[in-house]
XYZ file of C-alpha atoms in Angstrom:
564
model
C -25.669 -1.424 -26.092
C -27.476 -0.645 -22.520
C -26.304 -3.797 -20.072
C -29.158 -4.077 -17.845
C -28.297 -6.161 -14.297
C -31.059 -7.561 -11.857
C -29.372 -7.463 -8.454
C -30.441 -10.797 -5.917
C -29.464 -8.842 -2.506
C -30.693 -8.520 0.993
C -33.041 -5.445 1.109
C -34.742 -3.664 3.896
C -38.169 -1.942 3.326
C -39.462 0.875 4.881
C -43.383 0.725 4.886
C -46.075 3.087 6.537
C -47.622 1.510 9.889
C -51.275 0.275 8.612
C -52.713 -1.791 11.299
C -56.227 -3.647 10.427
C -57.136 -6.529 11.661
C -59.658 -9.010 10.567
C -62.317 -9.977 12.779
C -60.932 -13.971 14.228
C -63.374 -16.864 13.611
C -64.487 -18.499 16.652
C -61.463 -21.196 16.932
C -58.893 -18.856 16.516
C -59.430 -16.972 19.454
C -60.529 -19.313 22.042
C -59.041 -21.948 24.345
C -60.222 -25.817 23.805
C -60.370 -27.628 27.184
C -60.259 -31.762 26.687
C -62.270 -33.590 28.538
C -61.399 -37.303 28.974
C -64.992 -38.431 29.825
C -64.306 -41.661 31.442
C -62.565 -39.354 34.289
C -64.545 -35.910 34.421
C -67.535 -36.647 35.897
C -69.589 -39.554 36.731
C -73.611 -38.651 36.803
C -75.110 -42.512 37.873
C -72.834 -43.354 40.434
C -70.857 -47.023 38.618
C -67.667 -45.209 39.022
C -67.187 -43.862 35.257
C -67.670 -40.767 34.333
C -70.621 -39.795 31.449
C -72.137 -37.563 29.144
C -74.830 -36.288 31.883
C -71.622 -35.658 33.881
C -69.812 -33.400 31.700
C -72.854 -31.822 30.837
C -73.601 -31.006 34.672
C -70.118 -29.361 34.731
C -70.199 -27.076 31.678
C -70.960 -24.107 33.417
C -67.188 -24.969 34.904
C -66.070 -24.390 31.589
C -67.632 -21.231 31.027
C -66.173 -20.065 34.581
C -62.760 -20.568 32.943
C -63.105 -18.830 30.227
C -63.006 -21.732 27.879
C -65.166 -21.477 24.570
C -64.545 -25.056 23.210
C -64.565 -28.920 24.740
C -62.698 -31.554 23.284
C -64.390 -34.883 24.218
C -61.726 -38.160 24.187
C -63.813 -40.587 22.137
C -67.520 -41.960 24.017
C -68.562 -43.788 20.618
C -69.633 -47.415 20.888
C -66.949 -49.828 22.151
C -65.253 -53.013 23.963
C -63.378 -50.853 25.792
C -59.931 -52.690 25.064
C -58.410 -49.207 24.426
C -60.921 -47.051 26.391
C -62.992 -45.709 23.101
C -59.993 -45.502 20.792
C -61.288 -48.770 19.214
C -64.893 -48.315 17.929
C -67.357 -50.573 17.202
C -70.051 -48.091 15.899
C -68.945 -44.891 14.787
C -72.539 -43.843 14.414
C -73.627 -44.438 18.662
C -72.572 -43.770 21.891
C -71.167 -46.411 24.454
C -73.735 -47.408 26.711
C -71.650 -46.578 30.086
C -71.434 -42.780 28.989
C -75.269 -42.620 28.471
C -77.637 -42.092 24.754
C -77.155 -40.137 21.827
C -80.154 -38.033 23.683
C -77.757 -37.511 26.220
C -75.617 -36.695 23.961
C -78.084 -33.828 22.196
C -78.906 -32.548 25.760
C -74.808 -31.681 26.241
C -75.024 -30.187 22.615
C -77.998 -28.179 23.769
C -75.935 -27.065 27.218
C -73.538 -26.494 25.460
C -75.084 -24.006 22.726
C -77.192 -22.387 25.508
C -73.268 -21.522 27.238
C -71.857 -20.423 24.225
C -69.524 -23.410 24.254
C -68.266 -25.471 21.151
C -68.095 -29.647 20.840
C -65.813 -31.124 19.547
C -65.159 -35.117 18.959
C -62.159 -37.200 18.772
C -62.075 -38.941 15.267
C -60.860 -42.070 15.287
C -60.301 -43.208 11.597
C -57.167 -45.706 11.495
C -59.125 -48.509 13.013
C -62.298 -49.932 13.832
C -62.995 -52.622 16.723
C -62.203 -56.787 16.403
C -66.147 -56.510 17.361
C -67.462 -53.851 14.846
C -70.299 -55.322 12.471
C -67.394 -54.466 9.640
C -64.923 -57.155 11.392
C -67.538 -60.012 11.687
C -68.865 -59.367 8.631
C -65.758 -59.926 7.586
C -64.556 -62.603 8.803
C -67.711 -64.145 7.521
C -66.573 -63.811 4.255
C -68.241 -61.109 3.347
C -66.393 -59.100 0.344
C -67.370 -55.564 0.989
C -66.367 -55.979 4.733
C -63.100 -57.620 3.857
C -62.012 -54.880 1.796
C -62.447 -52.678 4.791
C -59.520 -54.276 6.490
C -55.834 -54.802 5.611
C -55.006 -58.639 5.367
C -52.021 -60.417 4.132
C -51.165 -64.494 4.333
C -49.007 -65.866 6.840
C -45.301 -66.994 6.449
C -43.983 -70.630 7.321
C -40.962 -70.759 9.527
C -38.782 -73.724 9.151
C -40.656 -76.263 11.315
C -43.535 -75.508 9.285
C -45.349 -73.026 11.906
C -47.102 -69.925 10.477
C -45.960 -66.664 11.387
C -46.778 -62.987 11.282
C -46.347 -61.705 6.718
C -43.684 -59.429 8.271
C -41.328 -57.976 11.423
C -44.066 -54.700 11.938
C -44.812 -54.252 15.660
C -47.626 -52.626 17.267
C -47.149 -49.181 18.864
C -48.343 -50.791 22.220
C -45.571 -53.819 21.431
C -45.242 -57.045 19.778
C -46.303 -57.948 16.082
C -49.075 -55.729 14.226
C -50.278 -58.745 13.047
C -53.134 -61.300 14.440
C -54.172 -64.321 12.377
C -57.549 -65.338 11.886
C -58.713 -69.098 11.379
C -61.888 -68.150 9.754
C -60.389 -66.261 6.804
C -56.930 -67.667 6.905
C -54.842 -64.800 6.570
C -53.526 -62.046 9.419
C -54.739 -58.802 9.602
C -53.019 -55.589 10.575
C -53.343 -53.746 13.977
C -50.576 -51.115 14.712
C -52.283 -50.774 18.048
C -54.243 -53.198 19.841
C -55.157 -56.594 18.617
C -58.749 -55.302 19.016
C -58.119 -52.247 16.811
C -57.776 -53.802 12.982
C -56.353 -51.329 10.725
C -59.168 -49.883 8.122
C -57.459 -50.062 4.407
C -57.743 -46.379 2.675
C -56.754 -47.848 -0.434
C -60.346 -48.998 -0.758
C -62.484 -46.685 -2.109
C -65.824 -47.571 0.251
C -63.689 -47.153 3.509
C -62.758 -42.988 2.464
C -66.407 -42.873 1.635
C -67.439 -44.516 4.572
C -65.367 -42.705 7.328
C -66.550 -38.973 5.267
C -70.116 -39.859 5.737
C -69.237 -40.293 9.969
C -67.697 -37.163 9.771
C -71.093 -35.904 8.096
C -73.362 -37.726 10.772
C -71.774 -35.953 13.718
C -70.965 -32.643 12.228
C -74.915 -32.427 11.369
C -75.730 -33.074 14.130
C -73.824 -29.453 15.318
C -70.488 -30.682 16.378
C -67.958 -27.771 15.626
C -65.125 -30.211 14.579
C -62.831 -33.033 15.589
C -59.294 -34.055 17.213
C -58.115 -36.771 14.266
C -56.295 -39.920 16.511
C -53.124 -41.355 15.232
C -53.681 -39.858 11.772
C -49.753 -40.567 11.013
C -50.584 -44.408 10.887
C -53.687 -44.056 8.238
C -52.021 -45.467 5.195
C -48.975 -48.304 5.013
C -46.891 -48.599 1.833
C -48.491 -50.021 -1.318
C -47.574 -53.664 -0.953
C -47.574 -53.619 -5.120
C -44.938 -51.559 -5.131
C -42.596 -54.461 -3.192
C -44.144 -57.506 -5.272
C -47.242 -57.680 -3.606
C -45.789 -58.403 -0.151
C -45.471 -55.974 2.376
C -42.042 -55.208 3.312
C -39.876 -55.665 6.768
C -39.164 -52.253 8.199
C -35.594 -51.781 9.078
C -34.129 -51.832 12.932
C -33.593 -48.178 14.270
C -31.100 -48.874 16.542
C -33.122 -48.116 19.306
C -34.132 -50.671 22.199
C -31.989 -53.355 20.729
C -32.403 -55.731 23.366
C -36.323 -55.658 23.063
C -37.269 -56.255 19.261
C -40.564 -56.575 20.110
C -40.669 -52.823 21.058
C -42.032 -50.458 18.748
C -39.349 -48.371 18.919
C -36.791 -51.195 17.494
C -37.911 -50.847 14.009
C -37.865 -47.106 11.973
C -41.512 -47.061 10.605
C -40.945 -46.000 6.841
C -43.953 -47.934 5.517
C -46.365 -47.749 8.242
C -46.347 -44.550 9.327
C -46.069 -40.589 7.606
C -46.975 -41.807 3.863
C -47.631 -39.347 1.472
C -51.509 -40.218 0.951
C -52.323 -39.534 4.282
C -52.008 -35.916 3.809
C -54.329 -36.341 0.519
C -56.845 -38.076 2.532
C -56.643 -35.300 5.436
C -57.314 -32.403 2.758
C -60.220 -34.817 1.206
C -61.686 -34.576 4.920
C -61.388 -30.856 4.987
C -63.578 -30.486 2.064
C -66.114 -32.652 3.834
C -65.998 -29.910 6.987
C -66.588 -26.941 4.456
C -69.960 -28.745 3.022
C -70.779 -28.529 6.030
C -69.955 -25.099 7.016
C -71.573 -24.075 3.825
C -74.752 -25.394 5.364
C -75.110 -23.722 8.647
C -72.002 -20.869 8.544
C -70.014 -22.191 11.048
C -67.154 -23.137 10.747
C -65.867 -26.812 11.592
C -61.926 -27.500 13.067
C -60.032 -30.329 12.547
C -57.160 -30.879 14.914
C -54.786 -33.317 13.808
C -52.679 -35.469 16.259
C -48.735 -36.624 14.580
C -46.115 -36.820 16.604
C -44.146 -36.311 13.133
C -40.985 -33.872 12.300
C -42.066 -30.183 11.702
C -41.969 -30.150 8.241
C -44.440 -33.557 8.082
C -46.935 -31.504 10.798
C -46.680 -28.238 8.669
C -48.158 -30.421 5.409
C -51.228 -30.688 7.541
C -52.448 -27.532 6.997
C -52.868 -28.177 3.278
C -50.471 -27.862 0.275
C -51.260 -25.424 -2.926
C -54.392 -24.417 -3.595
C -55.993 -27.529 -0.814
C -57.154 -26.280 2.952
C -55.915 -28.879 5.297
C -56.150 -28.713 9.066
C -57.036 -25.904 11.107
C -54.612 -27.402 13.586
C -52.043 -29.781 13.112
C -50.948 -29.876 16.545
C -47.765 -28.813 17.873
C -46.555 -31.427 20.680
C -43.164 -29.187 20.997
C -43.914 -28.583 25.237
C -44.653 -32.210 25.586
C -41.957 -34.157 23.284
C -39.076 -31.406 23.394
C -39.317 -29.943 26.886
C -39.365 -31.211 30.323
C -38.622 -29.951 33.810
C -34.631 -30.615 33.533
C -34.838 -28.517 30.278
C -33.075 -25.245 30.366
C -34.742 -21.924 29.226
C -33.159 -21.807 25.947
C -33.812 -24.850 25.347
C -37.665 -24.371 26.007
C -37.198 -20.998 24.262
C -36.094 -23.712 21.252
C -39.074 -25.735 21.508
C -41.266 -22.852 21.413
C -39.977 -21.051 18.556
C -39.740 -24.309 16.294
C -43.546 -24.496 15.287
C -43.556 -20.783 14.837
C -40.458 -20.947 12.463
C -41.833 -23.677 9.871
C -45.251 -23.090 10.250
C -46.726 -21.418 7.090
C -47.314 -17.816 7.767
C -50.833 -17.192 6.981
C -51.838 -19.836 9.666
C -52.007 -20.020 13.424
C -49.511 -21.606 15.748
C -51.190 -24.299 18.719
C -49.505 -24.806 22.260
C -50.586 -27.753 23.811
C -48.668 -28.955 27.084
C -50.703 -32.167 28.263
C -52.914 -34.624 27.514
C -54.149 -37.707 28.029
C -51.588 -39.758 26.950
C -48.376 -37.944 28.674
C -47.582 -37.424 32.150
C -49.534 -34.692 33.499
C -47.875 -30.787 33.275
C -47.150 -30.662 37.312
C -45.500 -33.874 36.901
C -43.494 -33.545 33.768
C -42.120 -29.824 34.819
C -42.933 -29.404 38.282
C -46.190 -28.278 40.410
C -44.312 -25.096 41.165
C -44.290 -24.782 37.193
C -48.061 -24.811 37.023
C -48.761 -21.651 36.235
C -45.627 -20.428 34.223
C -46.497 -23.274 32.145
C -50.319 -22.021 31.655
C -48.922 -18.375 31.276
C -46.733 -19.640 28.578
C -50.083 -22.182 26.457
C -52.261 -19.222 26.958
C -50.418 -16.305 26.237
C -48.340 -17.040 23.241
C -49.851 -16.041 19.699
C -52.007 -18.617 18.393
C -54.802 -21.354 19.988
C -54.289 -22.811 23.673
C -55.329 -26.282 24.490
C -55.402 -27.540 28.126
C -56.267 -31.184 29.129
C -58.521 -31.378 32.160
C -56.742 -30.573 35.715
C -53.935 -28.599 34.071
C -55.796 -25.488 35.079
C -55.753 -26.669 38.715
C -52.082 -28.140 38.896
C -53.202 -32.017 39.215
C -50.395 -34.339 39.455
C -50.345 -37.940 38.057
C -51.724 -40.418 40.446
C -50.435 -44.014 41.530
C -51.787 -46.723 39.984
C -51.029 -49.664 41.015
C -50.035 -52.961 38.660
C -53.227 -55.003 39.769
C -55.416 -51.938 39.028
C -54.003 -50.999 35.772
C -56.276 -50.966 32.868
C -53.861 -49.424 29.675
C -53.415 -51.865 27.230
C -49.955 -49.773 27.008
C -49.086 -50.244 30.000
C -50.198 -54.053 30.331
C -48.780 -55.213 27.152
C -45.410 -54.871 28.838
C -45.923 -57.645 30.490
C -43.738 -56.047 33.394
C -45.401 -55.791 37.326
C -42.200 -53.674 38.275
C -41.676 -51.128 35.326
C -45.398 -51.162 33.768
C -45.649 -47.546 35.093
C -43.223 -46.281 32.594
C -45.283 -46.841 29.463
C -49.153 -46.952 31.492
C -50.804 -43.802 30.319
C -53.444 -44.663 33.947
C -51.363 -42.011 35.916
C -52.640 -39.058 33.659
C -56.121 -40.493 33.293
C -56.831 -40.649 37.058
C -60.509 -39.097 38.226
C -60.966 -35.272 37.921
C -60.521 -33.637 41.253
C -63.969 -31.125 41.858
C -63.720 -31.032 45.969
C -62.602 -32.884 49.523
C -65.447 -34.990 49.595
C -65.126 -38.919 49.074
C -63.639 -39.421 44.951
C -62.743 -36.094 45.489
C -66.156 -35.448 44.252
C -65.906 -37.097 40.510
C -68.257 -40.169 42.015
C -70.694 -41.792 45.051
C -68.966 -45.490 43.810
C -67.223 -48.023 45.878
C -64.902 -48.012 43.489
C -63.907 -45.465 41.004
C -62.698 -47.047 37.044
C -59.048 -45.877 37.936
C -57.898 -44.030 41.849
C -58.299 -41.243 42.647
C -54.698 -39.619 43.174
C -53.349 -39.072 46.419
C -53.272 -35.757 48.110
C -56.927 -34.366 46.541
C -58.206 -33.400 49.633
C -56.127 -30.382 49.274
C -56.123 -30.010 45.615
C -59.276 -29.342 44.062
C -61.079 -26.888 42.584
C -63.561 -25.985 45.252
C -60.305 -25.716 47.616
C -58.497 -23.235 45.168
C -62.019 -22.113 44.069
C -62.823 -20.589 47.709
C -58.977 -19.808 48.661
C -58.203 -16.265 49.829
C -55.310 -15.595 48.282
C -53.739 -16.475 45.097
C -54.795 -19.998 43.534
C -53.772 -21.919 40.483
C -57.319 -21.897 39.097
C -57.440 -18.283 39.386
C -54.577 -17.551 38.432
C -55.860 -19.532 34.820
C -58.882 -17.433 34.841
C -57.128 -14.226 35.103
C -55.341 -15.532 32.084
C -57.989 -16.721 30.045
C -59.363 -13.053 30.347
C -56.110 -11.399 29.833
C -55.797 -13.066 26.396
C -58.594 -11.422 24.951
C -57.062 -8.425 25.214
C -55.568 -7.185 21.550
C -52.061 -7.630 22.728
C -52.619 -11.419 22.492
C -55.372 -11.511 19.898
C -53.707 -9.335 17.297
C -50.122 -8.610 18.940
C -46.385 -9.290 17.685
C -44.410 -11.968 19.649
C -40.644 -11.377 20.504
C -39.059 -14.027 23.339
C -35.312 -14.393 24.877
C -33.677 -16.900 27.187
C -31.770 -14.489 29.879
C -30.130 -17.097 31.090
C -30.587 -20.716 31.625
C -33.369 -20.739 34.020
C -35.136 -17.302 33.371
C -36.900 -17.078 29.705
C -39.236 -13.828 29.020
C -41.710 -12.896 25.712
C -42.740 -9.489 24.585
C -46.619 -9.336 23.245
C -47.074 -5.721 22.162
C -50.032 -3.978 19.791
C -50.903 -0.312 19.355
C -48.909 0.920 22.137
C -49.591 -1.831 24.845
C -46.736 -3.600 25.659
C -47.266 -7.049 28.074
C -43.594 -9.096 29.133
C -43.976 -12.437 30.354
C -41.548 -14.223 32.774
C -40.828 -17.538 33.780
C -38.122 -18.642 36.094
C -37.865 -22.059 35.511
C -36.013 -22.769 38.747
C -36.050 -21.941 42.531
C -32.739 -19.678 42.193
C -33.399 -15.789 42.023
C -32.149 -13.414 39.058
C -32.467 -9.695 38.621
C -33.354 -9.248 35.058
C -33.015 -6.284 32.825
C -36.564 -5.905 30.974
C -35.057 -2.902 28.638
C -33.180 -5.510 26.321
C -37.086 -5.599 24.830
C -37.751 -2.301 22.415
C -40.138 0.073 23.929
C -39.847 -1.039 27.366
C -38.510 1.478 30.396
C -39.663 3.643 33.522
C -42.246 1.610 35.447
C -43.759 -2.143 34.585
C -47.033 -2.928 36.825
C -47.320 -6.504 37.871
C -50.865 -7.687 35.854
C -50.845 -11.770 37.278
C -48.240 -13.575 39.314
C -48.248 -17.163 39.933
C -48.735 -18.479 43.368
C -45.004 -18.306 44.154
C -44.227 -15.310 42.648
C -43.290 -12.518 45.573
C -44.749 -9.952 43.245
C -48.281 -9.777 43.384
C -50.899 -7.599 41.378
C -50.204 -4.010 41.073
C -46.813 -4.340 42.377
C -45.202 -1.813 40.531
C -41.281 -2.747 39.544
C -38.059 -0.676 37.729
C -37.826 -2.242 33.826
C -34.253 -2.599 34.613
């Protein structure tokens, strides 16, 4: 008798260099640039800025060397949270202009070769959407659209909130209502009621917004708070929903959302069901017109949760999930293999056949120059733009803005008011990294002719702006960020291999490298000097030429250096 034995070892494969490359849809390659339109450019002069505005500054864009625009949301709304809670999903808010204003950025926006897309807002509507009245009206259809659960009696007989669930902007999730006699849930502000996916007519619903505005030629959209979209089934617990248990964290503050560890309002498993349900909706479309439609997904989740965005099986999910890892991991005291750490996380669990995201600000986190340092400006930019996969960059970032000062009595953030707290407001207000875009010297630093602008303008524009670094002789953050928007469409970043080390704790390098072109990227993370030995990388000796230094850097382009 023949024994045969199947060995399970480590193996190593030699295989023939074949390099081919398929040609990268649109999204793949480009950089998206948000815009927060409250605060890019106001067109009429009332101190907020509008759709005419960001359409009068496109050509900016395209100067950059940015292909797509991610608009924060300008859909119909109170205004509580600044757009985040709609009241028509289907217009636009009055202060940002028409939906013909609206067609005329589109049409810009085509003409420029420039893509739109729209923040999607689906875990809430407004307290003032036709929905909610209807609602509380007692109308069946519209009640259905909202998540409501009866009131508990303490014991003096007072009714209190069905459970201990806080908002993410603080104190209880739940609001009661006289006219229906029951609470509904809000896990952000009392204005924003929760929408209940459990109900078939609300996933039909929210698909046929996505339909209206992708129609209409919109290449995609940013999907807020999509971790919150579905809460436990309340049958499964008796037909109550249940407390969530204390985290340990902020234990002297239990009305903080952070006190409670957010098992059954936040991650559930249907969410990702609903998100690759969504993605079918995009490819209709697509199958329409040929283009293809993105949907960026914001959860600030663990990287195994983001990476079951993209899909599961044989079901497409996101394009991209995206990967907060520069915002939530990394800051300016971090260390270089630390940042190194943060970096390498997304491209370690994310599933091979799909692209990585770098996204290192936005507008609800303190602004890159701010969080790192403004001497980290452009290392930071070098390091969104040039790593494999898609760059974001919130407005400013490409021009080093800073967070401005807002002041208690002129802060608007619901986040930031909600604390209830004139002295440490500023520690939760998202204002500071909302503050007016910077375009030039002139009064507003250009973003409007008001009295009074919706939020300050932050100090020091005068000097920091981009017609300043726009007309500066020497080196300039902006240009620096348009030499590397060009320098990533080279194939070394397009197609190319990624390798990356920490030298040390302050100095961390990458290798990009395809068909013989080799690029290294450094970043000294603080003011102290090192001499570096570039050979460690494969493949690199002799001579290195200097291609784009940051504004500190000694070494400027064309300096030529010694590898070692």
């Amino acid at each position: 008798m023949r024994l045969k034995t199947l060995l399970f070892l480590p193996a190593i494969f030699l295989i023939a260099n074949a390099s081919t490359e398929r040609e990268l849809d649109w999204w793949e390659s480009t950089i998206f640039y948000q815009i927060y339109p409250r605060s890019f450019m106001d067109s009429d002069g009332d101190g907020i800025g509008d759709l005419k505005g960001i359409t009068s500054k496109l050509q900016y864009l395209k100067e950059l060397g940015v292909g797509a625009t991610w608009l924060s949301p300008m859909f119909k709304s109170p205004m509580y949270d600044f757009g985040y809670d709609i009241s028509d999903f289907y217009d636009v808010q009055e202060e940002y202009g028409t939906m013909e204003d609206f067609e005329e950025l589109l049409a810009k926006a085509k003409e420029l070769d420039i893509k739109v897309v729209l923040d999607f807002v689906p875990n809430h509507s407004s307290n003032e959407s036709m929905w909610f009245e209807e609602a509380l009206k007692g109308h069946e259809k519209y009640f259905d659209y909202f998540v409501w659960e009866d009131g508990l009696e303490d014991e003096n007989g007072d009714l209190q909130p069905p459970n201990n669930w806080n908002s993410v902007f603080r104190k209880s999730a739940w609001e009661y209502r006289e006219e229906v006699g029951k609470y509904y849930l809000h896990q952000f502000v009392i204005g924003q009621p929760d929408l209940n996916y459990r109900n078939p007519d609300v996933v039909e619903e929210m698909k046929n917004v996505i339909r209206f505005w992708l129609e209409k030629g919109v290449a995609g959209f940013r999907v807020d708070a999509i971790a919150h979209l579905f809460e436990a089934d309340k049958e499964n617990f008796g037909g109550k929903y249940p407390d969530e248990p204390i985290s340990g964290q902020d234990l002297d503050d239990p009305l903080s959302y952070n006190y409670l560890s957010h098992i059954y309002t936040k991650d559930q498993d249907e969410t990702f069901d609903m998100v690759y349900q969504w993605r079918e909706v995009f490819d209709e479309i697509k199958e329409k017109d040929g283009l293809t439609r993105v949907m960026m997904t914001e959860a600030y989740s663990s990287p195994q949760l983001t990476m079951k965005y993209f899909g599961e099986g044989d079901r497409e999910g996101a394009q991209m999930p995206f990967n907060f890892a520069l915002i939530s991991d990394v800051n300016g005291e971090s260390t270089a293999g630390e940042i190194k750490y943060a970096i390498d996380k997304f491209l370690t669990f994310k599933p091979i056949n799909k692209f990585a995201n770098w996204v290192a600000g936005n507008h609800d986190n303190s602004r890159v120059a701010s969080r790192f340092s403004p001497k980290l400006v452009d290392g930071i930019n070098m390091i969104v733009l040039l790593l494999p996969g898609v760059a974001v960059t919130y407005m400013g970032e490409e021009i080093g803005m800073v967070d401005g000062y807002v002041s208690w009595e002129d802060t608007v953030d619901p986040s930031g008011c909600n604390t209830d707290d004139p002295i440490n407001y500023w520690k939760s207000s998202r204002d500071p990294e909302r503050t007016p875009f910077q375009w030039n010297a002139e009064n507003n630093a250009g973003f409007s002719t008001a009295d009074k602008t919706w939020l300050p303008v932050a100090d020091g524009y005068q000097n920091l702006n981009v017609e300043v670094q726009s007309n500066s002789l020497g080196r300039s953050h902006v240009k620096v960020y348009k030499e590397l928007a060009r320098l990533r469409t080279e194939p070394s970043f397009r197609f190319g291999r990624y390798e990356s080390v920490a030298f040390n704790s302050d100095v961390l390098a990458f290798r990009r490298w395809y068909n013989g072109d080799i690029y290294i990227v450094v970043v000294n993370f603080r003011d102290e000097p090192h001499n570096i030995d570039f050979t460690y990388f494969e493949g690199v000796s002799g001579h290195l030429e200097t291609v784009i230094s940051s504004i500190q850097s000694p070494r400027i382009q064309g300096d030529v250096i010694e590898a070692s």
